[in-house]
mmCIF file of C-alpha atoms and ligand atoms in Angstrom:
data_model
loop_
_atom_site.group_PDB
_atom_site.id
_atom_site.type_symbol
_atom_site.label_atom_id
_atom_site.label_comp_id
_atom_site.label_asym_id
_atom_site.label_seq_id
_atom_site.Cartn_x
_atom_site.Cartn_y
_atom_site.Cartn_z
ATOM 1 C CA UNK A 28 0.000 0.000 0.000
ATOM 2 C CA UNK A 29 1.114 3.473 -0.868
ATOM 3 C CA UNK A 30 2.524 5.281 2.140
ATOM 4 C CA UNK A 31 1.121 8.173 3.482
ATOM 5 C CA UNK A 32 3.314 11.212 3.902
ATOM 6 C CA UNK A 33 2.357 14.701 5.267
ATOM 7 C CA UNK A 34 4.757 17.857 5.398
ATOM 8 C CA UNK A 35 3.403 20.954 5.675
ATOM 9 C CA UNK A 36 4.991 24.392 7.583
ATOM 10 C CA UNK A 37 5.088 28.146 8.136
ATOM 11 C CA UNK A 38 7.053 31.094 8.165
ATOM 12 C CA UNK A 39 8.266 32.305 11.456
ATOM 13 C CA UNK A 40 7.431 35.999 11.083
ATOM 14 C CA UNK A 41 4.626 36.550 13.503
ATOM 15 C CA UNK A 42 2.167 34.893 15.859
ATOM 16 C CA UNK A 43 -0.340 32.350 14.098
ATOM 17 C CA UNK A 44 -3.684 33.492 13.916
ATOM 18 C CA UNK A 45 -7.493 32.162 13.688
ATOM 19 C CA UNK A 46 -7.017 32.266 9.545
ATOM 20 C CA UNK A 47 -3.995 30.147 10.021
ATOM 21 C CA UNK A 48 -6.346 27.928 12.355
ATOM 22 C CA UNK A 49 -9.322 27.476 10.249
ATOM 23 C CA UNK A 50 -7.292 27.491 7.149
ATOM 24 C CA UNK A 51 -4.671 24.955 8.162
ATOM 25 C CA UNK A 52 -4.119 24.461 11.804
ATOM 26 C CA UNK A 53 -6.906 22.614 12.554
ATOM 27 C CA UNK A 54 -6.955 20.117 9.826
ATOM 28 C CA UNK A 55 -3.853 19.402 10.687
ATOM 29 C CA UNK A 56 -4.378 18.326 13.724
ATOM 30 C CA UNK A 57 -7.759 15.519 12.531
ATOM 31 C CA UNK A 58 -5.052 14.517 10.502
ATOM 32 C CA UNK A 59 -2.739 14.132 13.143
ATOM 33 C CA UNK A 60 -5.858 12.733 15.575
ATOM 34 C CA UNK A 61 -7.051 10.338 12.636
ATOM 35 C CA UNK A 62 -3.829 8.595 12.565
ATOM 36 C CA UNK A 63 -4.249 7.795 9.276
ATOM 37 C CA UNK A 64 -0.907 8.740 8.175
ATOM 38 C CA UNK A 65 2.557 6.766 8.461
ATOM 39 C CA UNK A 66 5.146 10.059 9.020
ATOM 40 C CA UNK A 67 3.753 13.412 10.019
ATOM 41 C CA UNK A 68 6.097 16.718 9.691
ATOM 42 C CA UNK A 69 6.245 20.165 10.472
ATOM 43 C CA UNK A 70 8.518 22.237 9.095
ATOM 44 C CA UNK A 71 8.993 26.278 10.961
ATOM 45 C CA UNK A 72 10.366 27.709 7.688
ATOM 46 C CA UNK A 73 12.889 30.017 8.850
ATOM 47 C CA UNK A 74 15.132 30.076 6.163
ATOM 48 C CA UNK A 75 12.161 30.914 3.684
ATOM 49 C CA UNK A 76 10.833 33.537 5.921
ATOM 50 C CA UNK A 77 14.552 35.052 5.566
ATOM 51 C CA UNK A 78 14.518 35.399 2.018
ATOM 52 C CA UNK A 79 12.397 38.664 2.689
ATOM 53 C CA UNK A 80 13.654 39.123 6.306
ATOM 54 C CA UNK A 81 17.460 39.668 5.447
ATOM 55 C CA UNK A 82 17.896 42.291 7.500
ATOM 56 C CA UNK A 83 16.110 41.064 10.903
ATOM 57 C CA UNK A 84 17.110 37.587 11.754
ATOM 58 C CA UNK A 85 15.916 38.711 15.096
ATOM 59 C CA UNK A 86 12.447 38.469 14.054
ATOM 60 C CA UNK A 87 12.289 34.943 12.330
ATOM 61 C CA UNK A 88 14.544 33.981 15.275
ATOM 62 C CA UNK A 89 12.385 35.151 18.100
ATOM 63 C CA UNK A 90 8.979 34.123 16.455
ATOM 64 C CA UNK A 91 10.304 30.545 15.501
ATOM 65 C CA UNK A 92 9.519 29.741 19.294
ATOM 66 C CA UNK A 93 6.183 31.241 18.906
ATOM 67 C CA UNK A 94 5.128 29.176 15.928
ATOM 68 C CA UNK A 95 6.530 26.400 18.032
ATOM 69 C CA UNK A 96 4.608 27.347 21.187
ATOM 70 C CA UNK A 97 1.242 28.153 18.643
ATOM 71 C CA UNK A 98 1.505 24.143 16.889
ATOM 72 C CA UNK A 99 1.877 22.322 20.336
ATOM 73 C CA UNK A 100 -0.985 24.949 21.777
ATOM 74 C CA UNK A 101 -3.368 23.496 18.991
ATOM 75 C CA UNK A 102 -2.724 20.487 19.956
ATOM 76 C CA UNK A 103 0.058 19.121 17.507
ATOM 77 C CA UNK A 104 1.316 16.131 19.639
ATOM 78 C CA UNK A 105 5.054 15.690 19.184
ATOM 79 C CA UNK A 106 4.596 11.858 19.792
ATOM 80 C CA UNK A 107 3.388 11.838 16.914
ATOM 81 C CA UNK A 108 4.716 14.784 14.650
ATOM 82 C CA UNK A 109 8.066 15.443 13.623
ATOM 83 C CA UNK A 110 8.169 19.326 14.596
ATOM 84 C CA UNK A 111 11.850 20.391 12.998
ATOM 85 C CA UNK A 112 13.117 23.918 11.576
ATOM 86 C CA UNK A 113 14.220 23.896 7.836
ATOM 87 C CA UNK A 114 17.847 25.485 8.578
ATOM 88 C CA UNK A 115 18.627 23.303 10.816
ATOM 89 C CA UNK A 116 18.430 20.036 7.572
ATOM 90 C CA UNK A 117 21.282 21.160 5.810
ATOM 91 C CA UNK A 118 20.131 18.895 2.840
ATOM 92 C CA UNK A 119 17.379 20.769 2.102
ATOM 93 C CA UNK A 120 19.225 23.324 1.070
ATOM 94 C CA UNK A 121 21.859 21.320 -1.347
ATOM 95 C CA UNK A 122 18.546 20.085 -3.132
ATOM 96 C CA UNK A 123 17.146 23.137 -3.772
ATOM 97 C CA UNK A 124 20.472 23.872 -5.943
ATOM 98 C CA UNK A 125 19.980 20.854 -7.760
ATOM 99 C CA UNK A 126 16.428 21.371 -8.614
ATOM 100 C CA UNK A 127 16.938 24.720 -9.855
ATOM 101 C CA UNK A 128 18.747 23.566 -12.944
ATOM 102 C CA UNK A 129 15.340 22.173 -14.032
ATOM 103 C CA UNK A 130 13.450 25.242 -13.700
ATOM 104 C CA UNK A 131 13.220 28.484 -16.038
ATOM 105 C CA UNK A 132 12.984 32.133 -14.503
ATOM 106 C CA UNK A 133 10.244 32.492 -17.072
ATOM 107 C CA UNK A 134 8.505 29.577 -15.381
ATOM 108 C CA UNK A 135 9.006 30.948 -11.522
ATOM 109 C CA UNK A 136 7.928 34.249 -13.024
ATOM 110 C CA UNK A 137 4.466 32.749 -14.249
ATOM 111 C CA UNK A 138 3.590 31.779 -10.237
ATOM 112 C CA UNK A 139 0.515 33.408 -9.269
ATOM 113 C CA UNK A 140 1.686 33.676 -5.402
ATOM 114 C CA UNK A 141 5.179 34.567 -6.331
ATOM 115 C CA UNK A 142 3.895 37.483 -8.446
ATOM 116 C CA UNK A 143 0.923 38.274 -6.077
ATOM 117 C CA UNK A 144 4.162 37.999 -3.233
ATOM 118 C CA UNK A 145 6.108 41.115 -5.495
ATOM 119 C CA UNK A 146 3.749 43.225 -5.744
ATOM 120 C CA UNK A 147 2.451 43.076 -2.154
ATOM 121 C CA UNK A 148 5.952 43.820 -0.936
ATOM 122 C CA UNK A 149 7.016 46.471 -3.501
ATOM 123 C CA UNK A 150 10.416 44.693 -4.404
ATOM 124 C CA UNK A 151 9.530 45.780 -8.451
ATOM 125 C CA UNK A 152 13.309 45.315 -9.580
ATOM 126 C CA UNK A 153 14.666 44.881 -6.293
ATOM 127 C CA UNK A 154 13.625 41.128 -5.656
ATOM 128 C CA UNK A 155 16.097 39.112 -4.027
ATOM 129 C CA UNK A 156 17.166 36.316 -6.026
ATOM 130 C CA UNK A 157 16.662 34.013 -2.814
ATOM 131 C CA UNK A 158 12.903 34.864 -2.262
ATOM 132 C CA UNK A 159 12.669 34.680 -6.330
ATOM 133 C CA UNK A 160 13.300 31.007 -6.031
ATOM 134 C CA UNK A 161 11.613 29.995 -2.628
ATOM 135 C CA UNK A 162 9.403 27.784 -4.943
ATOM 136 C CA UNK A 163 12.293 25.564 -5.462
ATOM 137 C CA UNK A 164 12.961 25.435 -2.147
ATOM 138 C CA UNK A 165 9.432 24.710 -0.703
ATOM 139 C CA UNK A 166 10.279 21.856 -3.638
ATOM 140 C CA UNK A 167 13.067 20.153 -1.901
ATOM 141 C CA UNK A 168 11.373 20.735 1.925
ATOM 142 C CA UNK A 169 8.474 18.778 0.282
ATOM 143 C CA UNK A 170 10.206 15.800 -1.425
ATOM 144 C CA UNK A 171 13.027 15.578 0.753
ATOM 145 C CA UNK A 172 10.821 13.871 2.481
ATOM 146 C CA UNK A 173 9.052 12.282 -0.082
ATOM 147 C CA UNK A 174 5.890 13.688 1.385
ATOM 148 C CA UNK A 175 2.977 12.901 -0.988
ATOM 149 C CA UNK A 176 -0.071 14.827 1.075
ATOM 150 C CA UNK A 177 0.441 18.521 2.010
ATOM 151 C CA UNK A 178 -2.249 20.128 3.734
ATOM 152 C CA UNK A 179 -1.995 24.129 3.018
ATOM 153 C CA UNK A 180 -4.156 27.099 2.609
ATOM 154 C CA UNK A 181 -5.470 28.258 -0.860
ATOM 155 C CA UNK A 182 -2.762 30.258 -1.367
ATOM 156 C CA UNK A 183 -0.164 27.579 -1.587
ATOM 157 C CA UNK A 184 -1.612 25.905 -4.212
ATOM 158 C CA UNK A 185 0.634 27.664 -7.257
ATOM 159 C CA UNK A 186 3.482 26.415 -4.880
ATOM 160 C CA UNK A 187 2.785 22.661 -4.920
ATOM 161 C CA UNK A 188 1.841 22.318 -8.606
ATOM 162 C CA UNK A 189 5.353 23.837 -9.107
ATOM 163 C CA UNK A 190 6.554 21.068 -7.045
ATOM 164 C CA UNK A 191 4.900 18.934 -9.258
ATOM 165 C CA UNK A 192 6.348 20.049 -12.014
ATOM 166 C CA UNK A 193 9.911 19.585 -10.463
ATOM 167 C CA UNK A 194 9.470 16.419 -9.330
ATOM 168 C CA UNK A 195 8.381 15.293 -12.884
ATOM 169 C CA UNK A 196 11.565 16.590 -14.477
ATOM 170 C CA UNK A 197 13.567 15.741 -11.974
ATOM 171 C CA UNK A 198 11.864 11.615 -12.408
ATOM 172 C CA UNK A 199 12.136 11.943 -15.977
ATOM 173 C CA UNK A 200 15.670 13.453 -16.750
ATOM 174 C CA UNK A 201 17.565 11.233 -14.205
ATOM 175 C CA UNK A 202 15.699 8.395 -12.164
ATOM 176 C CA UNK A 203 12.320 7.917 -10.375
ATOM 177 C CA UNK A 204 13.040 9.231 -7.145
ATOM 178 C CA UNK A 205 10.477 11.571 -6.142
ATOM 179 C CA UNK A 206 7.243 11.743 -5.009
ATOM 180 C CA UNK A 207 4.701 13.907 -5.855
ATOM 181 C CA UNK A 208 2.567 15.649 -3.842
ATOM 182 C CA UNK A 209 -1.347 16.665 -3.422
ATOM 183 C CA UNK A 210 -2.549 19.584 -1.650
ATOM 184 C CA UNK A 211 -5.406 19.093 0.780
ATOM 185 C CA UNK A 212 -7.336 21.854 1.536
ATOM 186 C CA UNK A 213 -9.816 22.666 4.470
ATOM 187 C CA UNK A 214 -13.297 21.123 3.002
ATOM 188 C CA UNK A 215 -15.480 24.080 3.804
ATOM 189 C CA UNK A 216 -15.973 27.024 2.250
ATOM 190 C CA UNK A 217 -15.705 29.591 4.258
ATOM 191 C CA UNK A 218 -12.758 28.242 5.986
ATOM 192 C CA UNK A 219 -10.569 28.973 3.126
ATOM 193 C CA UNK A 220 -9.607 32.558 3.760
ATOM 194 C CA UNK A 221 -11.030 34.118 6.907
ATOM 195 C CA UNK A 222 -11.232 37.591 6.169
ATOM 196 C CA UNK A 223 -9.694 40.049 9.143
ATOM 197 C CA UNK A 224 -11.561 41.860 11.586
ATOM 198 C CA UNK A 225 -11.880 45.088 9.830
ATOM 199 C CA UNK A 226 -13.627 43.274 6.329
ATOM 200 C CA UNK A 227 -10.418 43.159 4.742
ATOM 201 C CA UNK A 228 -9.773 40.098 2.758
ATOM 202 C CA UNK A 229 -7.092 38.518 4.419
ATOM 203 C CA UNK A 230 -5.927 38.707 8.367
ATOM 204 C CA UNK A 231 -2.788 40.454 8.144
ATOM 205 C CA UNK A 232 -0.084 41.307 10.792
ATOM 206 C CA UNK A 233 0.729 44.604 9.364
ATOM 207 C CA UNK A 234 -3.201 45.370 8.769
ATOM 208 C CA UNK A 235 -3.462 45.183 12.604
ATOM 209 C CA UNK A 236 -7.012 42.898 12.012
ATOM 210 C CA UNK A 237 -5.602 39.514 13.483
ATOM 211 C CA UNK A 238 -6.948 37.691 16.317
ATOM 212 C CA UNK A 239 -4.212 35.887 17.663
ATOM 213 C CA UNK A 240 -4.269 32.176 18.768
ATOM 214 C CA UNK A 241 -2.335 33.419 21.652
ATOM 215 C CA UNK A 242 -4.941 36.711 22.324
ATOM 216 C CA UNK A 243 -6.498 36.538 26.106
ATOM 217 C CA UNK A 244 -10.333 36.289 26.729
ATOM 218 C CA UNK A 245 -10.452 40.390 26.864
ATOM 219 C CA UNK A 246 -8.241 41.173 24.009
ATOM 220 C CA UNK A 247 -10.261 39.001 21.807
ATOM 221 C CA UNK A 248 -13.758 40.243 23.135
ATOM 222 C CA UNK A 249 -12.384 43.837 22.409
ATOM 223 C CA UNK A 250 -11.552 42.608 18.904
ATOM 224 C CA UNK A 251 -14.700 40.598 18.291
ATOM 225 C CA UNK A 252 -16.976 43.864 19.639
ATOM 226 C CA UNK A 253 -15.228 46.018 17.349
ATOM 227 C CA UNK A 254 -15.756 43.679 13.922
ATOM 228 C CA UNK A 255 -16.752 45.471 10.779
ATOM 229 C CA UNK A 256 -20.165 44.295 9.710
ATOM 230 C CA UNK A 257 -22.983 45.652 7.671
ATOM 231 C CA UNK A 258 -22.212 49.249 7.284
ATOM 232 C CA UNK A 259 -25.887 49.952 5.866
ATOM 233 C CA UNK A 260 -27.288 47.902 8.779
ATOM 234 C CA UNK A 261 -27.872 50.501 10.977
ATOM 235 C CA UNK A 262 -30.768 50.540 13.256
ATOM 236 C CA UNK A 263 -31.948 46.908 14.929
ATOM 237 C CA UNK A 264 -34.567 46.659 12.257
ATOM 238 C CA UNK A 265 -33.111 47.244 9.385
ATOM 239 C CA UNK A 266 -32.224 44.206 6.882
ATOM 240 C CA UNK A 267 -28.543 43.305 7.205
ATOM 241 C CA UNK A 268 -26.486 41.538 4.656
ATOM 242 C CA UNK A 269 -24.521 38.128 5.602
ATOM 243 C CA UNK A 270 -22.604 37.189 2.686
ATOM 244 C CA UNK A 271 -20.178 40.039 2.863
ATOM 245 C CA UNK A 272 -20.327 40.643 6.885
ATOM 246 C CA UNK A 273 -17.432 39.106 8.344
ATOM 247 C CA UNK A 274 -19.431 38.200 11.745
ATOM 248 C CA UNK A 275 -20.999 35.882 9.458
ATOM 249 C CA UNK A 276 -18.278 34.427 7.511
ATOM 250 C CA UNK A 277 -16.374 33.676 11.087
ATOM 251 C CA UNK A 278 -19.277 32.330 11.874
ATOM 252 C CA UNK A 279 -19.437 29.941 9.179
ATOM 253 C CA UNK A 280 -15.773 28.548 9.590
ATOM 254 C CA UNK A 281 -16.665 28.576 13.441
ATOM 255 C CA UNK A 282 -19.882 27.690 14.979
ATOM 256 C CA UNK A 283 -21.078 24.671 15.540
ATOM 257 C CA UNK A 284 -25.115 23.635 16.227
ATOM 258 C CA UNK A 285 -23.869 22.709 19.493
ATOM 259 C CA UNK A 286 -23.133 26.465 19.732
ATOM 260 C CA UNK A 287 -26.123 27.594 18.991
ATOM 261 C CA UNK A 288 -27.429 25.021 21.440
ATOM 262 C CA UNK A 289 -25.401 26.213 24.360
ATOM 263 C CA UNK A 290 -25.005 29.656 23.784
ATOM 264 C CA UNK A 291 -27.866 31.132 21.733
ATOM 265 C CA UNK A 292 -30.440 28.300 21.883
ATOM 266 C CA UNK A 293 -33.484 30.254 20.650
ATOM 267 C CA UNK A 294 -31.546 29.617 16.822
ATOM 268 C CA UNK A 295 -31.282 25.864 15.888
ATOM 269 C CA UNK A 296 -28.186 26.422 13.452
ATOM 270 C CA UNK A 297 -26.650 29.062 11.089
ATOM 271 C CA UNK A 298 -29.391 29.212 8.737
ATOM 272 C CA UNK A 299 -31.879 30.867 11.415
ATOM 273 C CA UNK A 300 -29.557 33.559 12.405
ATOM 274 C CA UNK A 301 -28.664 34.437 9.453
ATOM 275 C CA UNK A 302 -32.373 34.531 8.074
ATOM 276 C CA UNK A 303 -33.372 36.673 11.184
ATOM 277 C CA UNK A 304 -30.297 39.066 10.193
ATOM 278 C CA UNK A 305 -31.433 39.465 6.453
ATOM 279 C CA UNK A 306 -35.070 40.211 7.316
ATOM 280 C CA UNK A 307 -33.870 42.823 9.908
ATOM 281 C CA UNK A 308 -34.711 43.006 13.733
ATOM 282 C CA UNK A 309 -31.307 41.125 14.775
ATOM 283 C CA UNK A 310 -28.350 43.879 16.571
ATOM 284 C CA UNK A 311 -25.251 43.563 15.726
ATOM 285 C CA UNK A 312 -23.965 43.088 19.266
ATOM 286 C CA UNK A 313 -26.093 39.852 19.854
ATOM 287 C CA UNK A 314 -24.586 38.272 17.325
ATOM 288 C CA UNK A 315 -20.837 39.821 17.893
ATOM 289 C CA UNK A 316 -21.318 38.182 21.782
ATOM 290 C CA UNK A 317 -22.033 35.172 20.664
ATOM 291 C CA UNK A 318 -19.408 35.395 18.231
ATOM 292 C CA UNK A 319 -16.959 35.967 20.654
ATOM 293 C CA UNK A 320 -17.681 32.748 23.182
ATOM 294 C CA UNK A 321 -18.020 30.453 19.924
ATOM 295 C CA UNK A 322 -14.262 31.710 19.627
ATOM 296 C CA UNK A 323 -13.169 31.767 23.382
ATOM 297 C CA UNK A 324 -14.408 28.411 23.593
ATOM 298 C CA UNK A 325 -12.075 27.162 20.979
ATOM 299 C CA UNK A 326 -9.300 29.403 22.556
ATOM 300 C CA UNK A 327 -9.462 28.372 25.871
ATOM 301 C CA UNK A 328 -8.000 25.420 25.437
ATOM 302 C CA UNK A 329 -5.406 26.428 23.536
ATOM 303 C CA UNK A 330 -4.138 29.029 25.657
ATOM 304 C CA UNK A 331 -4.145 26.732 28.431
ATOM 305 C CA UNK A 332 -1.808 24.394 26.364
ATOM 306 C CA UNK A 333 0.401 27.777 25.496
ATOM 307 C CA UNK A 334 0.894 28.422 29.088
ATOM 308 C CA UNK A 335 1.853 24.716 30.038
ATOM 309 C CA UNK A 336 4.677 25.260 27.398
ATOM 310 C CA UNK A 337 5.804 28.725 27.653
ATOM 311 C CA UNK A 338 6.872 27.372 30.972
ATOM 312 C CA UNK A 339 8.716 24.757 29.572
ATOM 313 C CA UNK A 340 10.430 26.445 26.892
ATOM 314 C CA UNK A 341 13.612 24.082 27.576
ATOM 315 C CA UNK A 342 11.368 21.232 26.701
ATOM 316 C CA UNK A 343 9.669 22.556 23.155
ATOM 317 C CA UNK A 344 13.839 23.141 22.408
ATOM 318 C CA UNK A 345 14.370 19.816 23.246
ATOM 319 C CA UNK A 346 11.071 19.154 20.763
ATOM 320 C CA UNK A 347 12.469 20.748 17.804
ATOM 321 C CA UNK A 348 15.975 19.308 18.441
ATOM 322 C CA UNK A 349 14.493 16.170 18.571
ATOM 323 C CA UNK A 350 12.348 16.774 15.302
ATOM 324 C CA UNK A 351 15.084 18.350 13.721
ATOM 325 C CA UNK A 352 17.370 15.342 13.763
ATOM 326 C CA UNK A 353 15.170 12.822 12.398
ATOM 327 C CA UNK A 354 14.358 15.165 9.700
ATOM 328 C CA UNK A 355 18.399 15.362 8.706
ATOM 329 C CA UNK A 356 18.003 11.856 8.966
ATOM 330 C CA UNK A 357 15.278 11.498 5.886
ATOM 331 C CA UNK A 358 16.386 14.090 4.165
ATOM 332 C CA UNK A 359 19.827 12.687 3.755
ATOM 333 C CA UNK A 360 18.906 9.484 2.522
ATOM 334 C CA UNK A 361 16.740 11.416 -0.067
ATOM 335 C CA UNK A 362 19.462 13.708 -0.982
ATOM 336 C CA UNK A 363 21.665 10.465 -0.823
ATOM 337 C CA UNK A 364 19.315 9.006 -3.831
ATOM 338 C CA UNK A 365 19.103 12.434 -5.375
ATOM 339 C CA UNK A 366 23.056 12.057 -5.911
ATOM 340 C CA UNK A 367 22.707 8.832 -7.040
ATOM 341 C CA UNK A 368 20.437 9.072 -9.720
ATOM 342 C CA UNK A 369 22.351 12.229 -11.101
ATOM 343 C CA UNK A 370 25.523 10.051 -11.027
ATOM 344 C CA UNK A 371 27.474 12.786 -8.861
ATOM 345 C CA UNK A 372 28.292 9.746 -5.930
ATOM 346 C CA UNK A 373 31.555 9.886 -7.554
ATOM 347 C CA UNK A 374 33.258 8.236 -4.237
ATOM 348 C CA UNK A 375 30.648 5.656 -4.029
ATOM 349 C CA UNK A 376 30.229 4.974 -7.824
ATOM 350 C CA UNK A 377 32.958 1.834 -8.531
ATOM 351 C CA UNK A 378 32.252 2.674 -12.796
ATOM 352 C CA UNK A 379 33.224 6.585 -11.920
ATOM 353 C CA UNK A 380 37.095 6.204 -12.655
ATOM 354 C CA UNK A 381 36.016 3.568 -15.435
ATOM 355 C CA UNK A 382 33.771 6.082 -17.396
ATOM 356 C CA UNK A 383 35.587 8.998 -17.311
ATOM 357 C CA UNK A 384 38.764 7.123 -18.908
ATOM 358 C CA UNK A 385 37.015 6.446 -21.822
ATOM 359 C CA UNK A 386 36.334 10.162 -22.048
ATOM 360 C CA UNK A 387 39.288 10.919 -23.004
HETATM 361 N N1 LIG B 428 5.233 28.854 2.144
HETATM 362 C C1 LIG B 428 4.678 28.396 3.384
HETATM 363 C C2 LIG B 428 4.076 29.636 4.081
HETATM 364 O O1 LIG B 428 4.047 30.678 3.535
HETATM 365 C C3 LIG B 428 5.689 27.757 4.294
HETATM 366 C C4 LIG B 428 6.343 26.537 3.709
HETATM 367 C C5 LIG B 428 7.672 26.405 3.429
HETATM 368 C C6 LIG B 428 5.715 25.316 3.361
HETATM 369 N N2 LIG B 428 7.918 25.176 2.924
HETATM 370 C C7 LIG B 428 6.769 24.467 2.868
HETATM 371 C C8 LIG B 428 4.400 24.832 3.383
HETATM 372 C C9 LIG B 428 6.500 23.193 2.400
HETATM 373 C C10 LIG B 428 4.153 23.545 2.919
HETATM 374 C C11 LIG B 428 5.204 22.736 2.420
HETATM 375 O O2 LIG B 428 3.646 29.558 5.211
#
């Protein structure tokens, strides 16, 4: 039976957040729950998060303990994940240089999320060549593994059908060797891209419209009471519109019908609030309340996990040390077989000194 291999990871330049949750977080962790896998990974990409953080290796070095502290918080059990961080697998590295021989700038230039990536940071011509090729990177943390399931948000899809692409060329020019991989994506809707606080699309640290896994019961109720909804709902009884009102769309990635049941009992699901809202006579703060313990409820938990470690910080080092060296240990034999099939094992090759005789 084919094996089952997951490797997925983030970029240590901030706190996680609930879009990272919804989006990723929590799928990971059914996965990891389901054990229907045979190697789980988890990769803190600091060396990608470098490529546009040249300058402040404080920041990707101080937050790699928060993404740390944010995946065992969750509930990432490192029993049964491999937590590691990429700079620390040396290999990973050496196959991104081989893999980039079988790409084309063209081809790196034509990837929606490295373009989208450009523009949002304003490099224009000043794009370093390092964050230019972080697609052939994410290749080689993805197949040094031979990881065939990666569960990522929407926005890494451009990323793994470059992978794809890789791993084809790489299969076909020299050996079959890799693997290659499927995204998995959340399964509902609205749990694709929470939008931030404020109605913007995306949660963003530098928009200031995250709530943070790591927020405390007040912080978040101050965030929650201050949403953006309907601007043109303004008195109780006008109509209200849900589609665009990001109350509703948390609501949808969020609630539960035991929520309603517990918290706001005279609705049987979604669908009732949501019809109340459009026919008008529902506030706005009744349904940002309830909002707020549908999302403290899933927080608690994971702030009381957060604490446990952040007083243990020796022990989630000891985690990612751990993590780290069975990772060098896979992704050496892969880079091992990488060598191989590109005949560049010259020391372990016996026809090397044979075939480059007749050469001559
Ligand atoms: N690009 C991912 C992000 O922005 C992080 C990442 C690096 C990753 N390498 C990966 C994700 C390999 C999945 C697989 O968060």
């Amino acid at each position: 039976m084919k094996q089952k291999i997951i490797l997925t990871g983030d970029r240590p330049t901030g706190r996680l957040h609930l879009g990272h949750y919804v989006g990723s977080l929590k799928n990971r962790v059914s996965i990891q729950n389901s054990g229907s896998y045979d190697e789980m990974f988890l990769m803190i990409a600091d060396a990608q998060a470098l490529t546009d953080n040249a300058s402040c290796p404080e920041k990707v070095r101080n937050n790699i303990m928060e993404v740390a502290l944010d995946y065992l918080s969750v509930g990432i059990d490192p029993q049964k994940v491999h937590i590691f961080i990429q700079s620390q697998v040396p290999a990973l590295t050496e196959l991104t240089f081989y893999y980039s021989n079988l790409v084309t700038v063209s081809r790196v230039q034509r990837n929606p999320t490295v373009k989208n990536e450009i523009k949002l940071r304003n490099f224009e011509a000043n794009i370093p060549v390092g964050f230019f090729t972080y697609p052939i990177s994410q290749t080689a943390d993805i197949t040094a593994f031979k990881a065939n399931i990666v569960p990522v948000g929407e926005d890494q899809l451009p990323m793994i059908e470059q992978a794809r692409e890789i791993v084809r060329s790489f299969n076909r020019t020299y050996a079959e060797v890799l693997v290659e991989p499927e995204a998995v994506l959340p399964t509902t809707k609205a749990a694709l891209r929470l939008p931030g606080t404020d109605g913007n699309a995306k949660m963003s640290k530098s928009l200031g419209n995250c709530i943070y896994l790591s927020d405390t019961s007040d912080e978040v109720k101050k965030k929650i009471m201050g949403m953006y909804t309907d601007p043109n709902h303004i008195r109780i009884e006008d109509p209200g519109n849900t589609s665009n009102n990001p109350v509703f769309l948390y609501l949808e990635a969020l609630a539960t019908d035991e929520d309603f049941k517990h918290y706001l009992p005279e609705y049987k699901n979604l669908d009732e609030l949501k019809a109340h809202y459009e026919r008008g006579g529902l506030g706005d703060v009744k349904i940002k309340k309830f909002l707020f313990q549908v999302v403290d409820g899933i927080l608690e938990p994971i702030r009381k996990r957060r604490t446990y470690y952040e007083e243990r910080k020796d022990e989630v080092n000891e985690i990612l040390k751990q993590g780290s060296f069975v990772a060098n240990k896979i992704a050496n034999q892969t880079l091992h077989e990488v060598k191989e099939a590109m005949k560049i094992n010259y020391f372990e090759d016996e026809d090397w000194l044979k075939s480059s005789k007749s050469n001559f």
